[in-house]
mmCIF file of C-alpha atoms in Angstrom:
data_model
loop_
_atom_site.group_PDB
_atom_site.id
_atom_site.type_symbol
_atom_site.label_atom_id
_atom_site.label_comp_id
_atom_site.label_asym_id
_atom_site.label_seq_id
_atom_site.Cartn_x
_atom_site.Cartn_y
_atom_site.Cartn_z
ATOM 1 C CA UNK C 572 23.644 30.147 20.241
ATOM 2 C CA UNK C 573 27.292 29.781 19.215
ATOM 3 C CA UNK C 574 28.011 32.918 18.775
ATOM 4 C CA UNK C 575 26.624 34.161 22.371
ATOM 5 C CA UNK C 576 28.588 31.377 23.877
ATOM 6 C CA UNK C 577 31.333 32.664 22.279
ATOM 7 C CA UNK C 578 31.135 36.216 24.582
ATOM 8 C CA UNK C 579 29.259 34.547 27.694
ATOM 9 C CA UNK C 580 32.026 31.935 28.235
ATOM 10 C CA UNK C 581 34.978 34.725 28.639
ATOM 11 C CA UNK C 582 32.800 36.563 31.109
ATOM 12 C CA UNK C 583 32.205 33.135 33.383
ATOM 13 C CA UNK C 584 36.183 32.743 33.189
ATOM 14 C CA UNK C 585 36.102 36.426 34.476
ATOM 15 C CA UNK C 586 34.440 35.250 37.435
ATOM 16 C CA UNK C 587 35.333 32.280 37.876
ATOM 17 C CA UNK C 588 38.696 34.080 38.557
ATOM 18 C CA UNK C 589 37.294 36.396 40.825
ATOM 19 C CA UNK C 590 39.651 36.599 44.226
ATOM 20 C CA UNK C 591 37.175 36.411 47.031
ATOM 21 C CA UNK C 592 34.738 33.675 45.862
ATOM 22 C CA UNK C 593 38.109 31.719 45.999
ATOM 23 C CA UNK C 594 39.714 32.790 49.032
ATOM 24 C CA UNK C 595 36.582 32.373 50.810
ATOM 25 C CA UNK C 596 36.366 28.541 50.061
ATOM 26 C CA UNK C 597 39.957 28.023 50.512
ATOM 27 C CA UNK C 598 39.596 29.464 54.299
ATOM 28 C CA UNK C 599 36.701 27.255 54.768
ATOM 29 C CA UNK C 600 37.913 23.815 53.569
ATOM 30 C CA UNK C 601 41.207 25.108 56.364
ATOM 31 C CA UNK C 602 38.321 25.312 58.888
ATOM 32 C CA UNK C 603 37.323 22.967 61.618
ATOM 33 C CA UNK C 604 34.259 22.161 59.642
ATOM 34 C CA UNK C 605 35.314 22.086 55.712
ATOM 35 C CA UNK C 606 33.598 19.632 53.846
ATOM 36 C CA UNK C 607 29.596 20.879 55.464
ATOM 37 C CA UNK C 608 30.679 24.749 55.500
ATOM 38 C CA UNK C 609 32.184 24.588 51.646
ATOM 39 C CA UNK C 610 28.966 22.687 50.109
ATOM 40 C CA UNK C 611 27.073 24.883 51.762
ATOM 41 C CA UNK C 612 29.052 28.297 50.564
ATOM 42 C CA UNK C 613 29.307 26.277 46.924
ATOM 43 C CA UNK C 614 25.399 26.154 46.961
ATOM 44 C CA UNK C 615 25.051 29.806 47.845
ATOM 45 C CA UNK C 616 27.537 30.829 45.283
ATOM 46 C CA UNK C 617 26.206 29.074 42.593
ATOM 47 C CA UNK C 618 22.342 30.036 43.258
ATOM 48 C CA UNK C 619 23.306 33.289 43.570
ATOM 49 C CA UNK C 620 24.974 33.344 40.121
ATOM 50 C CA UNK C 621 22.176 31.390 38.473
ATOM 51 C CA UNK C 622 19.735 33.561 39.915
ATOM 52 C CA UNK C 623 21.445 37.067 38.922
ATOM 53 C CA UNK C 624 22.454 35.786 35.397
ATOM 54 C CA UNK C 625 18.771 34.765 34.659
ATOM 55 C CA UNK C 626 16.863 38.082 36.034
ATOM 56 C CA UNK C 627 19.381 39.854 33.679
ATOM 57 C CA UNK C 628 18.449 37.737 31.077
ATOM 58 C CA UNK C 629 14.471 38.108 31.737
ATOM 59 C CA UNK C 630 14.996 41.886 31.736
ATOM 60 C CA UNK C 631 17.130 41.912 28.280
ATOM 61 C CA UNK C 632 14.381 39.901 26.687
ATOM 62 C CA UNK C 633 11.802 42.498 27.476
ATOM 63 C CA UNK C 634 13.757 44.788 25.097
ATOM 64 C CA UNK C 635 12.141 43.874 21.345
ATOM 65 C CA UNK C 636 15.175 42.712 19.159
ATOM 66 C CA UNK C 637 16.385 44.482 16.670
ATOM 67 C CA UNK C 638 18.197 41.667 14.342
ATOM 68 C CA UNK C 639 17.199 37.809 15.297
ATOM 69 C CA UNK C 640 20.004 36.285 16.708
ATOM 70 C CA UNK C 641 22.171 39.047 17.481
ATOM 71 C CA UNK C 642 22.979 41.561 20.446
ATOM 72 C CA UNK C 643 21.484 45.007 19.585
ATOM 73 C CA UNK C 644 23.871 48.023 19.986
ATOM 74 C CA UNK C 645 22.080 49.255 23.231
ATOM 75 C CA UNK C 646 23.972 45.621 25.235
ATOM 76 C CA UNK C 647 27.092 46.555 23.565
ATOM 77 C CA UNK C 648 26.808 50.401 24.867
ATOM 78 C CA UNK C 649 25.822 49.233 28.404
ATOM 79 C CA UNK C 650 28.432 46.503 28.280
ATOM 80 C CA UNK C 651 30.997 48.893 26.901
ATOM 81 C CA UNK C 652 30.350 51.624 29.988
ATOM 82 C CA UNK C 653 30.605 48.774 32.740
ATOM 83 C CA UNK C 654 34.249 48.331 31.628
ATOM 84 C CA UNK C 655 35.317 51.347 31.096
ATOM 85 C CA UNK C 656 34.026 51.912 35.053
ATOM 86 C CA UNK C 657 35.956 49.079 35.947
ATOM 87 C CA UNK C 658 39.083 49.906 34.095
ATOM 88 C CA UNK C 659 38.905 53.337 36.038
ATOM 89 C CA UNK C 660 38.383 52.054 39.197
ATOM 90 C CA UNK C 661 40.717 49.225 38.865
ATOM 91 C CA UNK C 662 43.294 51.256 38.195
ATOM 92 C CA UNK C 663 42.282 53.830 40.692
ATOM 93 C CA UNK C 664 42.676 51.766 43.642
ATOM 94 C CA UNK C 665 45.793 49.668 42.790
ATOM 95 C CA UNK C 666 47.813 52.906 42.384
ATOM 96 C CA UNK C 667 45.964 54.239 45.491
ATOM 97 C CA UNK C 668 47.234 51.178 47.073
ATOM 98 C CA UNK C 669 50.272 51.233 46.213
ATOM 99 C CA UNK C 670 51.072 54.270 48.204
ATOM 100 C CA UNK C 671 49.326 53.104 51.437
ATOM 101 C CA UNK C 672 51.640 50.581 53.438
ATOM 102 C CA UNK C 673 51.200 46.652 53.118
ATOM 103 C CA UNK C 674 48.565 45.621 56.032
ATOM 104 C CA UNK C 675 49.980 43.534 58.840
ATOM 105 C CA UNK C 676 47.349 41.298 59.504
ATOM 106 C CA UNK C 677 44.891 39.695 57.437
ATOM 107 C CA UNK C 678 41.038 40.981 56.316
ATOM 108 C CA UNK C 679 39.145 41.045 59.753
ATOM 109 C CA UNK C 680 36.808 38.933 57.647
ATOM 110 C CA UNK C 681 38.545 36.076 57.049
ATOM 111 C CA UNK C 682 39.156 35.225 60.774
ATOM 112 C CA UNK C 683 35.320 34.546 60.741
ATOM 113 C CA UNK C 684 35.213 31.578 58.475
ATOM 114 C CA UNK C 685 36.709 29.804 61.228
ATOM 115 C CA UNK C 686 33.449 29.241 62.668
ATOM 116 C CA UNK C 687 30.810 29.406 59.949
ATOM 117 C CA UNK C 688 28.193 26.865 59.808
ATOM 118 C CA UNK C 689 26.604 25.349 56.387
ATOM 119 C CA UNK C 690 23.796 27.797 56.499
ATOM 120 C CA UNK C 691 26.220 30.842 57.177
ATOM 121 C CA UNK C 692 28.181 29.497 54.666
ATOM 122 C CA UNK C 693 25.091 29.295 52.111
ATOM 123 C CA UNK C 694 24.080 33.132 52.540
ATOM 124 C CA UNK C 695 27.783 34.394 52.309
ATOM 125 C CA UNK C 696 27.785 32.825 49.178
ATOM 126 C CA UNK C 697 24.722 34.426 48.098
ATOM 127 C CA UNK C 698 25.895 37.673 49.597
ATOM 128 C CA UNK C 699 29.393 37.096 47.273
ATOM 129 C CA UNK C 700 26.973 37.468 44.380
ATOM 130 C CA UNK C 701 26.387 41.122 44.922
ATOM 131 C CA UNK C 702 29.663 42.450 45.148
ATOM 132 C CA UNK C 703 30.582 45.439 42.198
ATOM 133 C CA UNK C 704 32.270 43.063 39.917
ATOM 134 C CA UNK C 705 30.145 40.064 40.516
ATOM 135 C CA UNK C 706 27.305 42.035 39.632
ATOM 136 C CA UNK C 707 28.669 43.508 36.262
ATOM 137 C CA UNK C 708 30.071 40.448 34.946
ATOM 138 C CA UNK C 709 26.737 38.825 35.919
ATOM 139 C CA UNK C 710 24.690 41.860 33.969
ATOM 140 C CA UNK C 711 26.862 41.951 31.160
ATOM 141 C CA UNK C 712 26.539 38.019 30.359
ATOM 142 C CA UNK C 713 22.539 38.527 31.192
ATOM 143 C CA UNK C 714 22.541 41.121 28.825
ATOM 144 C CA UNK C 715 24.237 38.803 26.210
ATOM 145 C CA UNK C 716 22.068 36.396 26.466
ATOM 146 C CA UNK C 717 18.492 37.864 26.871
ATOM 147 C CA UNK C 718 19.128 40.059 23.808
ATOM 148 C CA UNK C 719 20.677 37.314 21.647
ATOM 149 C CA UNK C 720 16.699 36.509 20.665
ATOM 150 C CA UNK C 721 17.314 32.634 21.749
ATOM 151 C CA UNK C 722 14.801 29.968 22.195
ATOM 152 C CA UNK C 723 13.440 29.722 25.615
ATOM 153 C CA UNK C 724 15.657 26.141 25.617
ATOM 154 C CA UNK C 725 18.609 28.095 24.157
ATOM 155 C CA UNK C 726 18.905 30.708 26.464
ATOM 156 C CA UNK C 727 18.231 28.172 29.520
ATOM 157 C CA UNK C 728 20.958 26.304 28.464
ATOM 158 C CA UNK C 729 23.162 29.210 27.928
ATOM 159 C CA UNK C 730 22.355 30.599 31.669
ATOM 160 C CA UNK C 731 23.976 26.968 32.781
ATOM 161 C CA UNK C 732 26.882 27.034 30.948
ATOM 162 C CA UNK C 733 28.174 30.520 31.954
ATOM 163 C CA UNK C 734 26.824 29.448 35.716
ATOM 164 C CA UNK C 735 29.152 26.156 35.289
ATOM 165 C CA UNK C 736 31.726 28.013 34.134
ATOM 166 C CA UNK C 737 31.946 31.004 36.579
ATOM 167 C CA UNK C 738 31.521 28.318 39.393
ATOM 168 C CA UNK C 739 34.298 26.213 38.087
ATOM 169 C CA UNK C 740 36.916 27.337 40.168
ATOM 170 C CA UNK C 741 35.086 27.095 43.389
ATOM 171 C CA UNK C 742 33.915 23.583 42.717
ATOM 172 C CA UNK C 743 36.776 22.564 42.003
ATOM 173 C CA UNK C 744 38.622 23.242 45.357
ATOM 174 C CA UNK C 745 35.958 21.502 47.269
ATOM 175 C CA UNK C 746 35.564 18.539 45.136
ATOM 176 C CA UNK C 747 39.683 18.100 45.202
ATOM 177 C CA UNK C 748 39.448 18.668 48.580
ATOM 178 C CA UNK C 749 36.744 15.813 49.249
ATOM 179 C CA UNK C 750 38.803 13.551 47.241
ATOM 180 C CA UNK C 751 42.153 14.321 49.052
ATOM 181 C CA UNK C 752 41.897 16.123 51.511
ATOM 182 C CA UNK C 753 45.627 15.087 53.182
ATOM 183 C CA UNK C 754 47.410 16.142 50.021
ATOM 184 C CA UNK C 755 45.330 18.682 48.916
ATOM 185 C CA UNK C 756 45.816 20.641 52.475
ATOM 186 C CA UNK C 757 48.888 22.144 52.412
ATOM 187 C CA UNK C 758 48.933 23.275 49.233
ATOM 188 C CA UNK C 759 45.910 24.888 50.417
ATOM 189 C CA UNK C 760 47.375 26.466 53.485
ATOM 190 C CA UNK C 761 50.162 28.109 51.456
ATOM 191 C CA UNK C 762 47.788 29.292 48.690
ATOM 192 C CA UNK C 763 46.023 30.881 51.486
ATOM 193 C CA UNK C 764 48.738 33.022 52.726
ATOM 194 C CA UNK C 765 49.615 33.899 49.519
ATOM 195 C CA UNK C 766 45.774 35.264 48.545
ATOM 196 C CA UNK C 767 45.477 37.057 52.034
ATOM 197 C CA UNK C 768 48.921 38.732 51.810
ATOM 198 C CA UNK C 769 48.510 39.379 48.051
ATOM 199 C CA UNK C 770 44.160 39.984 47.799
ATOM 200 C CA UNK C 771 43.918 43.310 47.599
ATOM 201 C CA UNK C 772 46.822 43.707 44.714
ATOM 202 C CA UNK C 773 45.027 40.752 42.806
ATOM 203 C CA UNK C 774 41.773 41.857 43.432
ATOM 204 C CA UNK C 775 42.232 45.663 42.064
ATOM 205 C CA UNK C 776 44.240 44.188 38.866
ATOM 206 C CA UNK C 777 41.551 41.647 38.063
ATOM 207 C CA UNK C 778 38.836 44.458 38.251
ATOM 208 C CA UNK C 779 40.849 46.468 35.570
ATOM 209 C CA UNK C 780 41.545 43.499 33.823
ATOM 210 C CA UNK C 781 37.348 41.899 33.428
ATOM 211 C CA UNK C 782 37.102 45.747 32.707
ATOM 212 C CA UNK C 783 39.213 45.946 29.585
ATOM 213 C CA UNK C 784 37.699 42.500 28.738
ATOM 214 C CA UNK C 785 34.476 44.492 28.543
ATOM 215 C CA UNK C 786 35.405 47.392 26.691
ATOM 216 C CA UNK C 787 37.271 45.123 24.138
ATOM 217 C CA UNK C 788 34.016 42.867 23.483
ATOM 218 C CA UNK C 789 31.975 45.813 23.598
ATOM 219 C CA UNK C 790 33.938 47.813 20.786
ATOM 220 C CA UNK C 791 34.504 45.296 18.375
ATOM 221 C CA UNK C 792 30.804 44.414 18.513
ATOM 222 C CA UNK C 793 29.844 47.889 17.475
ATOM 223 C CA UNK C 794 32.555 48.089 14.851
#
């Protein structure tokens, strides 16, 4: 199991730094409602992550294994292809946005979370799940670990520790928030301003980057 955990971990870090999750729970715990709204879009997250991760795992493990205990070429190959897409259109759209002018207002979405109750908040977590990059990182770990030919227990276990990890970030927030919530404010408020003037730029540059993660893993597995 040490050796998936070794690829699966990276790949929760990947999403754990994934702009949006975090942007969406910073404008929450700003919103009249923070503490109700961000458990609620934490719960959503995570299930959603939990749930994708383990499909992906159920589907890898209907694949017989090649070599006990090791990913068979085919994960690397799919793995490999999912970051070179990435890396394309990572790169595509940062130098497409480079030459369209800076937007003068914020996302038309983020003036929403304003007024988003806990159960809003629960299925825009879930929806967060099924975003391009979510979804790859998510398949690529699933991948990793259905085709790793782990116990039942091992794989289980696995599943939770990349869900831990890619939720980290989230979690965080909130929990700092519920602690101290006056000090832990406006830091929040500037971070804000700085993701919603900055998201696009930091969202198209962590695309490429989980991308080139990929195609790294991917070729020195098949080497």
């Amino acid at each position: 199991m040490d050796s998936v955990l070794w690829y699966v971990v990276p790949l929760g870090v990947a999403a754990a730094l994934s702009v949006f999750p975090i942007l969406a729970v910073v404008l929450l715990l700003l919103s009249p409602n923070p503490i109700p709204a961000s458990v609620g879009y934490l719960a959503g997250w995570s299930g959603g992550v939990l749930v994708l991760v383990t499909l992906f795992s159920l589907g890898a493990r209907l694949v017989p294994p090649t070599t006990a205990g090791r990913m068979p070429p085919w994960a690397h190959i799919v793995e490999l292809t999912l970051g070179v897409l990435l890396v394309v259109v990572g790169t595509w759209r940062t130098i497409a946005a480079r030459r369209r002018p800076a937007p003068t207002s914020p996302p038309s979405w983020t003036k929403a979370m304003d007024h988003i109750g806990p159960r809003r908040a629960f299925a825009f977590g879930l929806a967060m799940n099924v975003r391009p990059k979510n979804l790859a990182i998510a398949l690529a770990a699933g991948l990793a670990i259905g085709s790793a030919s782990l116990s039942i227990a091992g794989s289980s276990l696995t599943v939770l520790i990349f869900t831990a990890v890619a939720i980290s970030t989230v979690a965080a927030l909130v929990l700092a928030y519920v602690i101290g919530s006056h000090s832990v404010r406006p830091r929040l408020e500037r971070f804000s301003d700085w993701l919603v003037a900055n998201s696009s730029l930091v969202l198209n540059l962590s695309v490429a980057l989980i991308g080139a993660l990929l195609v790294i893993i991917g070729i020195a597995n098949l080497l």
